[in-house]
Amino acid sequence: MDFLSKNEKILENEFINQGFIIRVAANKDALNKIQKFAIDMLSRKGGGSLDNAHKNISINELNDFRLDVIKEINAQPWLREAYYKIAKPYLDILVGNELAMQSRVNLSIQLPEDDSSLLPVHADTWSGDSPFEVVVWLPLVDCFNTKSMYLLPPKEANHLSNDFKLHVQGNSEELFNAIKNDVDWIKINYGEVLIFNQACPHGNRVNKESETRWSMNCRFKGLFTPYKDKKIGEFFEPITLRPVSKIAMNYKLPITE
Amino acid sequence: MEERVPQHVQNIVIRDYCSKKDMQYLLSSTEYAMKNSALMLRQLVKNLPSIDGIVAYSIFQMPEDDVERQSIFNSVLLLKKEIHFAVEGLYLYDNDTYNNIENIWQVKKTLPNCNFLEIVKN
């Protein structure tokens, strides 16, 4: 039995077959507010557009700057709700409407030719994430080719998983070489949001484009789905607890003794 | 609640939390090891008027019993103090933060009843 609507089925099929969906940000004001915050932070380094951040930030000072931005943006009480609203209608369909959200939102800044902040190929599930989680990836600039991230589609990810014993003696670069012809490079513009299956191997490479990438990421999962190393409380927080759950969690049978 | 981290590691995490929050770390207090003991915690709450608040290692060190835990949280609120939880980076100081932390507790207690593998097995 399946009572999903046509639109829900379209989104579901896309996510299952492709490993990701890209849709228009559901709340433009929230998106613009987040981007403006990043631009304001960059203005401390001389300003300019986010795309041209490499003209004001050196690779040596990048990580300290990135950590400053993460700290300040996560200190904004509006941030996580704004972030959620950008993806809400899609999360409702893909994950559910009673959700746990990662306590901190991450930021990635990839300067052109910077090899100091790369994410080698990995699936989050390989290092303690529950397969019930998705990643909401939010570009603050247009992302394409090596300015973006890559993802191995589910079918190829299954092949890799079945043949993984062939790769266990190697390293992550060799693993990437084994899958590089099969990965999808995500093309996504500012104004759109990406939700991907973090159980599919993904990562990034040296940004060979002439612009800086700014993207944010945050994990969401069904509140009452299994957790792995990333626990409720220390990593995830409930954000849309529903009334029946609130009542039920506190329900006690009548006392008879 | 099924959490066990060596005491010296807990102290490091608590000291680091205090340092990052610019809080003065006054005195370490250790709960008795007996199951469900909250004797030391209740003593700390009794002493709260003379300090600004408590920093605990984790939310899940609080009493598992709802009534007892909520009574401790309510005492903190009545005294207009704070109780912080270093691992989670959360703290309780008003009704909203009380509800947030209680929700996390209730979800944690409910999760064993949501075991996906059990559902598949059945």
Short mmCIF file of C-alpha atoms in Angstrom, two decimals:
data_model
loop_
_atom_site.label_atom_id
_atom_site.label_comp_id
_atom_site.label_asym_id
_atom_site.label_seq_id
_atom_site.Cartn_x
_atom_site.Cartn_y
_atom_site.Cartn_z
CA MET A 1 0.00 0.00 0.00
CA ASP A 2 1.34 3.42 -0.87
CA PHE A 3 -0.57 6.63 -0.29
CA LEU A 4 2.18 8.96 -1.45
CA SER A 5 1.18 11.71 -3.87
CA LYS A 6 2.59 12.02 -7.38
CA ASN A 7 4.94 14.79 -6.29
CA GLU A 8 6.16 12.77 -3.35
CA LYS A 9 6.81 9.79 -5.61
CA ILE A 10 8.84 11.93 -8.00
CA LEU A 11 11.03 13.18 -5.18
CA GLU A 12 11.32 9.70 -3.68
CA ASN A 13 12.38 8.06 -6.97
CA GLU A 14 14.90 10.78 -7.65
CA PHE A 15 16.45 10.43 -4.21
CA ILE A 16 16.54 6.64 -4.25
CA ASN A 17 17.92 6.30 -7.78
CA GLN A 18 20.21 9.31 -7.90
CA GLY A 19 21.26 9.51 -4.24
CA PHE A 20 20.34 13.19 -4.06
CA ILE A 21 17.77 15.81 -4.96
CA ILE A 22 18.26 19.45 -5.82
CA ARG A 23 15.35 21.83 -5.36
CA VAL A 24 14.69 25.55 -5.07
CA ALA A 25 15.31 26.82 -1.55
CA ALA A 26 11.92 26.78 0.14
CA ASN A 27 12.56 29.99 2.07
CA LYS A 28 14.47 32.64 0.14
CA ASP A 29 14.54 35.14 3.01
CA ALA A 30 16.19 32.58 5.25
CA LEU A 31 18.75 31.74 2.58
CA ASN A 32 19.55 35.39 1.90
CA LYS A 33 19.96 36.06 5.61
CA ILE A 34 22.52 33.27 5.89
CA GLN A 35 24.40 34.42 2.80
CA LYS A 36 24.41 38.02 4.05
CA PHE A 37 25.95 36.86 7.31
CA ALA A 38 28.77 35.18 5.39
CA ILE A 39 29.31 38.29 3.28
CA ASP A 40 29.46 40.43 6.43
CA MET A 41 32.05 38.08 7.91
CA LEU A 42 34.09 38.29 4.71
CA SER A 43 33.97 42.09 4.87
CA ARG A 44 36.25 41.84 7.92
CA LYS A 45 38.85 40.45 5.53
CA GLY A 46 38.43 43.26 3.02
CA GLY A 47 35.05 42.42 1.56
CA GLY A 48 34.20 41.51 -2.00
CA SER A 49 32.00 38.74 -3.27
CA LEU A 50 32.06 35.26 -1.75
CA ASP A 51 33.18 33.90 -5.13
CA ASN A 52 36.28 36.07 -4.92
CA ALA A 53 37.14 35.37 -1.27
CA HIS A 54 40.49 33.90 -2.35
CA LYS A 55 41.58 37.41 -3.28
CA ASN A 56 41.39 38.45 0.39
CA ILE A 57 42.08 35.24 2.31
CA SER A 58 45.28 33.27 2.00
CA ILE A 59 45.32 29.49 2.31
CA ASN A 60 47.33 29.89 5.54
CA GLU A 61 44.66 31.96 7.25
CA LEU A 62 41.71 30.07 5.78
CA ASN A 63 41.10 27.57 8.55
CA ASP A 64 41.15 30.13 11.37
CA PHE A 65 38.79 32.33 9.38
CA ARG A 66 36.48 29.39 8.63
CA LEU A 67 36.37 28.41 12.31
CA ASP A 68 35.58 32.01 13.28
CA VAL A 69 32.69 32.11 10.83
CA ILE A 70 31.37 28.74 12.04
CA LYS A 71 31.55 29.86 15.65
CA GLU A 72 29.81 33.17 15.01
CA ILE A 73 27.14 31.87 12.70
CA ASN A 74 26.29 29.01 15.06
CA ALA A 75 25.95 31.56 17.85
CA GLN A 76 23.07 33.19 15.93
CA PRO A 77 19.80 32.02 17.53
CA TRP A 78 18.00 32.20 14.17
CA LEU A 79 20.46 30.11 12.17
CA ARG A 80 19.24 26.55 12.62
CA GLU A 81 15.57 27.36 12.16
CA ALA A 82 16.40 29.37 9.02
CA TYR A 83 18.49 26.48 7.71
CA TYR A 84 15.69 24.00 8.39
CA LYS A 85 13.06 26.17 6.67
CA ILE A 86 15.10 26.20 3.48
CA ALA A 87 14.74 22.43 3.17
CA LYS A 88 11.57 21.77 5.17
CA PRO A 89 9.12 20.63 2.46
CA TYR A 90 11.68 18.24 0.99
CA LEU A 91 12.71 16.86 4.37
CA ASP A 92 9.03 16.29 5.17
CA ILE A 93 8.79 14.00 2.16
CA LEU A 94 12.19 12.29 2.28
CA VAL A 95 12.70 11.91 6.02
CA GLY A 96 9.46 12.72 7.81
CA ASN A 97 8.03 15.61 9.74
CA GLU A 98 9.20 14.72 13.24
CA LEU A 99 12.88 15.46 13.03
CA ALA A 100 16.17 15.67 14.86
CA MET A 101 18.68 18.21 13.54
CA GLN A 102 22.44 18.35 14.03
CA SER A 103 23.29 20.81 16.80
CA ARG A 104 25.88 22.68 14.72
CA VAL A 105 25.81 23.71 11.09
CA ASN A 106 29.12 23.25 9.25
CA LEU A 107 30.73 25.55 6.73
CA SER A 108 33.12 24.64 3.96
CA ILE A 109 35.25 27.23 2.13
CA GLN A 110 37.28 25.88 -0.78
CA LEU A 111 39.73 28.36 -2.24
CA PRO A 112 40.99 27.66 -5.77
CA GLU A 113 44.01 25.32 -5.75
CA ASP A 114 43.78 24.79 -1.98
CA ASP A 115 44.71 21.23 -1.07
CA SER A 116 44.70 21.84 2.68
CA SER A 117 41.02 21.32 3.41
CA LEU A 118 39.93 18.38 1.32
CA LEU A 119 37.47 15.68 2.28
CA PRO A 120 38.73 12.36 0.91
CA VAL A 121 36.14 9.93 -0.40
CA HIS A 122 33.97 8.63 2.42
CA ALA A 123 30.43 7.74 3.36
CA ASP A 124 29.32 9.22 6.67
CA THR A 125 27.98 5.80 7.63
CA TRP A 126 31.56 4.46 7.50
CA SER A 127 32.45 6.63 10.47
CA GLY A 128 29.56 6.37 12.86
CA ASP A 129 26.58 8.04 11.22
CA SER A 130 23.24 6.28 11.12
CA PRO A 131 21.94 5.37 7.65
CA PHE A 132 18.75 7.11 8.74
CA GLU A 133 20.45 10.51 8.37
CA VAL A 134 20.48 12.80 5.34
CA VAL A 135 22.72 15.79 4.69
CA VAL A 136 21.23 19.12 3.71
CA TRP A 137 23.97 20.86 1.70
CA LEU A 138 23.47 24.53 1.05
CA PRO A 139 25.61 26.43 -1.47
CA LEU A 140 26.14 30.14 -0.78
CA VAL A 141 27.58 30.52 -4.31
CA ASP A 142 27.03 28.70 -7.60
CA CYS A 143 28.87 25.36 -7.48
CA PHE A 144 30.00 23.25 -10.44
CA ASN A 145 32.77 20.84 -11.43
CA THR A 146 35.61 20.79 -8.90
CA LYS A 147 34.17 23.85 -7.13
CA SER A 148 31.44 21.47 -5.98
CA MET A 149 31.35 18.01 -4.36
CA TYR A 150 30.97 14.62 -5.96
CA LEU A 151 28.74 11.70 -5.03
CA LEU A 152 28.81 8.07 -6.10
CA PRO A 153 25.26 7.11 -7.17
CA PRO A 154 23.49 4.38 -5.15
CA LYS A 155 23.81 1.63 -7.77
CA GLU A 156 27.57 2.13 -8.08
CA ALA A 157 27.82 2.60 -4.29
CA ASN A 158 26.28 -0.85 -3.87
CA HIS A 159 28.83 -2.34 -6.27
CA LEU A 160 31.64 -0.69 -4.32
CA SER A 161 30.21 -1.95 -1.06
CA ASN A 162 30.02 -5.52 -2.38
CA ASP A 163 33.60 -5.34 -3.69
CA PHE A 164 35.04 -3.37 -0.80
CA LYS A 165 37.41 -6.16 0.20
CA LEU A 166 39.33 -5.41 -3.01
CA HIS A 167 40.13 -1.95 -1.69
CA VAL A 168 40.81 -2.43 2.01
CA GLN A 169 44.58 -2.72 1.56
CA GLY A 170 44.80 0.54 -0.39
CA ASN A 171 44.32 4.20 0.55
CA SER A 172 41.58 6.74 0.01
CA GLU A 173 43.22 8.17 -3.11
CA GLU A 174 43.26 4.72 -4.67
CA LEU A 175 39.65 4.30 -3.65
CA PHE A 176 38.76 7.56 -5.39
CA ASN A 177 40.63 6.46 -8.51
CA ALA A 178 38.55 3.30 -8.55
CA ILE A 179 35.28 5.23 -8.60
CA LYS A 180 36.19 8.52 -10.26
CA ASN A 181 34.58 7.65 -13.59
CA ASP A 182 31.29 6.82 -11.90
CA VAL A 183 30.83 9.82 -9.58
CA ASP A 184 28.39 12.65 -10.24
CA TRP A 185 29.79 16.15 -9.84
CA ILE A 186 26.93 18.13 -8.33
CA LYS A 187 25.96 21.24 -10.28
CA ILE A 188 23.93 23.50 -8.06
CA ASN A 189 23.29 27.23 -8.02
CA TYR A 190 22.82 29.68 -5.20
CA GLY A 191 19.09 29.67 -4.47
CA GLU A 192 18.92 25.88 -4.55
CA VAL A 193 19.37 23.26 -1.86
CA LEU A 194 20.86 19.77 -2.12
CA ILE A 195 19.76 16.84 0.04
CA PHE A 196 21.89 13.74 -0.35
CA ASN A 197 22.16 10.20 0.93
CA GLN A 198 25.27 10.32 3.12
CA ALA A 199 25.61 6.53 2.88
CA CYS A 200 26.75 7.05 -0.74
CA PRO A 201 30.51 7.76 -0.96
CA HIS A 202 31.25 11.43 -1.56
CA GLY A 203 33.94 14.05 -1.09
CA ASN A 204 35.71 16.85 -2.89
CA ARG A 205 38.91 17.45 -4.82
CA VAL A 206 41.20 20.44 -5.22
CA ASN A 207 39.07 23.28 -6.53
CA LYS A 208 40.43 23.83 -10.05
CA GLU A 209 37.92 26.55 -10.90
CA SER A 210 38.73 30.24 -10.58
CA GLU A 211 36.17 30.92 -7.83
CA THR A 212 35.87 30.09 -4.12
CA ARG A 213 33.26 27.63 -2.97
CA TRP A 214 31.14 28.45 0.11
CA SER A 215 28.77 25.76 1.22
CA MET A 216 27.11 24.70 4.46
CA ASN A 217 26.00 21.27 5.57
CA CYS A 218 23.88 19.86 8.34
CA ARG A 219 22.38 16.45 9.09
CA PHE A 220 18.74 15.61 9.73
CA LYS A 221 17.04 12.35 10.68
CA GLY A 222 13.72 11.01 11.87
CA LEU A 223 13.60 11.71 15.60
CA PHE A 224 12.61 8.17 16.54
CA THR A 225 14.85 6.34 14.05
CA PRO A 226 18.02 4.49 15.17
CA TYR A 227 21.06 6.55 16.17
CA LYS A 228 24.67 5.39 15.88
CA ASP A 229 27.68 7.28 17.28
CA LYS A 230 26.03 10.66 16.76
CA LYS A 231 23.66 10.67 19.70
CA ILE A 232 20.52 12.52 20.64
CA GLY A 233 21.51 15.39 22.93
CA GLU A 234 25.20 15.61 22.14
CA PHE A 235 24.95 15.72 18.33
CA PHE A 236 21.26 15.86 17.41
CA GLU A 237 18.39 17.81 18.96
CA PRO A 238 14.65 17.36 18.43
CA ILE A 239 13.31 20.25 16.35
CA THR A 240 9.75 19.26 15.42
CA LEU A 241 8.46 17.09 18.23
CA ARG A 242 4.77 16.45 17.60
CA PRO A 243 1.99 16.69 20.23
CA VAL A 244 1.08 13.02 20.26
CA SER A 245 4.71 12.10 20.90
CA LYS A 246 4.91 14.67 23.71
CA ILE A 247 1.83 13.18 25.32
CA ALA A 248 2.84 9.57 24.69
CA MET A 249 6.38 9.93 26.03
CA ASN A 250 4.94 11.01 29.36
CA TYR A 251 2.03 8.59 29.40
CA LYS A 252 1.69 6.25 32.34
CA LEU A 253 -0.91 3.54 32.82
CA PRO A 254 -3.32 4.15 35.73
CA ILE A 255 -1.86 3.11 39.06
CA THR A 256 -3.59 -0.02 40.34
CA GLU A 257 -1.47 -0.95 43.36
CA MET B 1 21.71 6.41 32.00
CA GLU B 2 23.95 3.70 30.50
CA GLU B 3 26.74 6.24 30.11
CA ARG B 4 30.18 5.58 31.58
CA VAL B 5 33.17 7.83 30.95
CA PRO B 6 36.22 7.77 33.26
CA GLN B 7 36.05 10.47 35.89
CA HIS B 8 39.31 12.15 34.89
CA VAL B 9 38.04 12.43 31.31
CA GLN B 10 34.79 13.94 32.59
CA ASN B 11 36.81 16.50 34.55
CA ILE B 12 38.83 17.45 31.49
CA VAL B 13 35.66 17.97 29.46
CA ILE B 14 34.06 20.03 32.24
CA ARG B 15 37.16 22.21 32.73
CA ASP B 16 37.41 22.78 28.98
CA TYR B 17 33.71 23.74 28.84
CA CYS B 18 34.15 26.22 31.73
CA SER B 19 37.21 27.71 30.09
CA LYS B 20 35.45 28.20 26.74
CA LYS B 21 32.43 29.75 28.46
CA ASP B 22 34.65 31.97 30.58
CA MET B 23 33.25 30.46 33.76
CA GLN B 24 35.18 30.05 36.98
CA TYR B 25 35.51 26.38 37.93
CA LEU B 26 35.15 26.26 41.70
CA LEU B 27 34.90 22.72 42.96
CA SER B 28 34.55 19.23 41.54
CA SER B 29 31.92 16.97 42.99
CA THR B 30 31.53 13.25 42.30
CA GLU B 31 28.32 11.27 42.52
CA TYR B 32 28.34 8.02 44.51
CA ALA B 33 28.67 4.96 42.30
CA MET B 34 25.59 3.20 43.65
CA LYS B 35 22.91 2.68 41.03
CA ASN B 36 20.49 5.62 40.70
CA SER B 37 22.27 7.63 43.38
CA ALA B 38 21.66 11.38 43.28
CA LEU B 39 22.86 12.18 46.79
CA MET B 40 25.72 14.42 45.75
CA LEU B 41 23.63 16.12 43.10
CA ARG B 42 20.94 16.96 45.64
CA GLN B 43 23.61 18.34 47.97
CA LEU B 44 24.95 20.51 45.16
CA VAL B 45 21.46 21.84 44.48
CA LYS B 46 21.08 22.61 48.19
CA ASN B 47 24.30 24.62 48.02
CA LEU B 48 23.26 26.46 44.87
CA PRO B 49 22.38 29.78 46.58
CA SER B 50 26.08 30.37 47.21
CA ILE B 51 27.26 29.69 43.63
CA ASP B 52 26.15 30.63 40.09
CA GLY B 53 25.36 27.13 38.88
CA ILE B 54 26.40 23.57 38.18
CA VAL B 55 28.31 22.11 35.24
CA ALA B 56 27.63 18.40 34.77
CA TYR B 57 29.38 16.17 32.28
CA SER B 58 26.17 15.06 30.50
CA ILE B 59 22.42 15.48 30.52
CA PHE B 60 22.20 11.71 30.98
CA GLN B 61 23.90 11.82 34.37
CA MET B 62 20.76 13.37 35.77
CA PRO B 63 18.33 11.05 37.59
CA GLU B 64 16.50 8.74 35.25
CA ASP B 65 13.36 9.06 37.34
CA ASP B 66 11.25 11.83 35.79
CA VAL B 67 9.91 13.20 39.06
CA GLU B 68 13.31 13.39 40.72
CA ARG B 69 15.06 14.87 37.69
CA GLN B 70 12.34 17.45 37.12
CA SER B 71 12.38 18.35 40.80
CA ILE B 72 16.13 19.09 40.55
CA PHE B 73 15.64 21.14 37.39
CA ASN B 74 12.78 23.05 39.03
CA SER B 75 14.95 23.82 42.05
CA VAL B 76 17.59 25.27 39.74
CA LEU B 77 15.00 27.44 38.02
CA LEU B 78 13.38 28.57 41.28
CA LEU B 79 16.77 29.75 42.53
CA LYS B 80 17.33 31.51 39.17
CA LYS B 81 20.54 29.54 38.64
CA GLU B 82 21.87 27.49 35.74
CA ILE B 83 22.83 23.87 35.19
CA HIS B 84 25.13 23.20 32.24
CA PHE B 85 25.89 19.94 30.42
CA ALA B 86 29.36 19.94 28.93
CA VAL B 87 29.12 17.12 26.39
CA GLU B 88 25.91 18.38 24.87
CA GLY B 89 26.85 22.05 25.17
CA LEU B 90 23.36 22.76 26.49
CA TYR B 91 22.23 24.52 29.64
CA LEU B 92 19.03 24.94 31.54
CA TYR B 93 18.08 28.40 32.76
CA ASP B 94 14.43 29.02 31.80
CA ASN B 95 11.23 27.22 30.81
CA ASP B 96 12.23 26.86 27.16
CA THR B 97 15.59 25.28 27.95
CA TYR B 98 13.87 23.12 30.56
CA ASN B 99 11.44 21.81 27.92
CA ASN B 100 14.23 21.27 25.39
CA ILE B 101 16.30 19.21 27.80
CA GLU B 102 13.30 17.27 29.05
CA ASN B 103 12.34 16.48 25.43
CA ILE B 104 15.81 15.08 24.80
CA TRP B 105 15.50 12.95 27.93
CA GLN B 106 12.08 11.64 26.95
CA VAL B 107 13.22 10.82 23.41
CA LYS B 108 16.27 8.99 24.79
CA LYS B 109 14.03 6.95 27.08
CA THR B 110 11.59 6.20 24.26
CA LEU B 111 14.22 5.13 21.69
CA PRO B 112 14.70 1.59 23.05
CA ASN B 113 11.05 1.05 22.13
CA CYS B 114 11.75 2.19 18.57
CA ASN B 115 14.33 -0.47 17.78
CA PHE B 116 14.29 -0.85 14.03
CA LEU B 117 15.91 -4.27 14.13
CA GLU B 118 13.27 -5.48 16.54
CA ILE B 119 10.57 -4.28 14.20
CA VAL B 120 12.19 -6.12 11.29
CA LYS B 121 12.58 -9.26 13.40
CA ASN B 122 8.91 -9.19 14.37
#
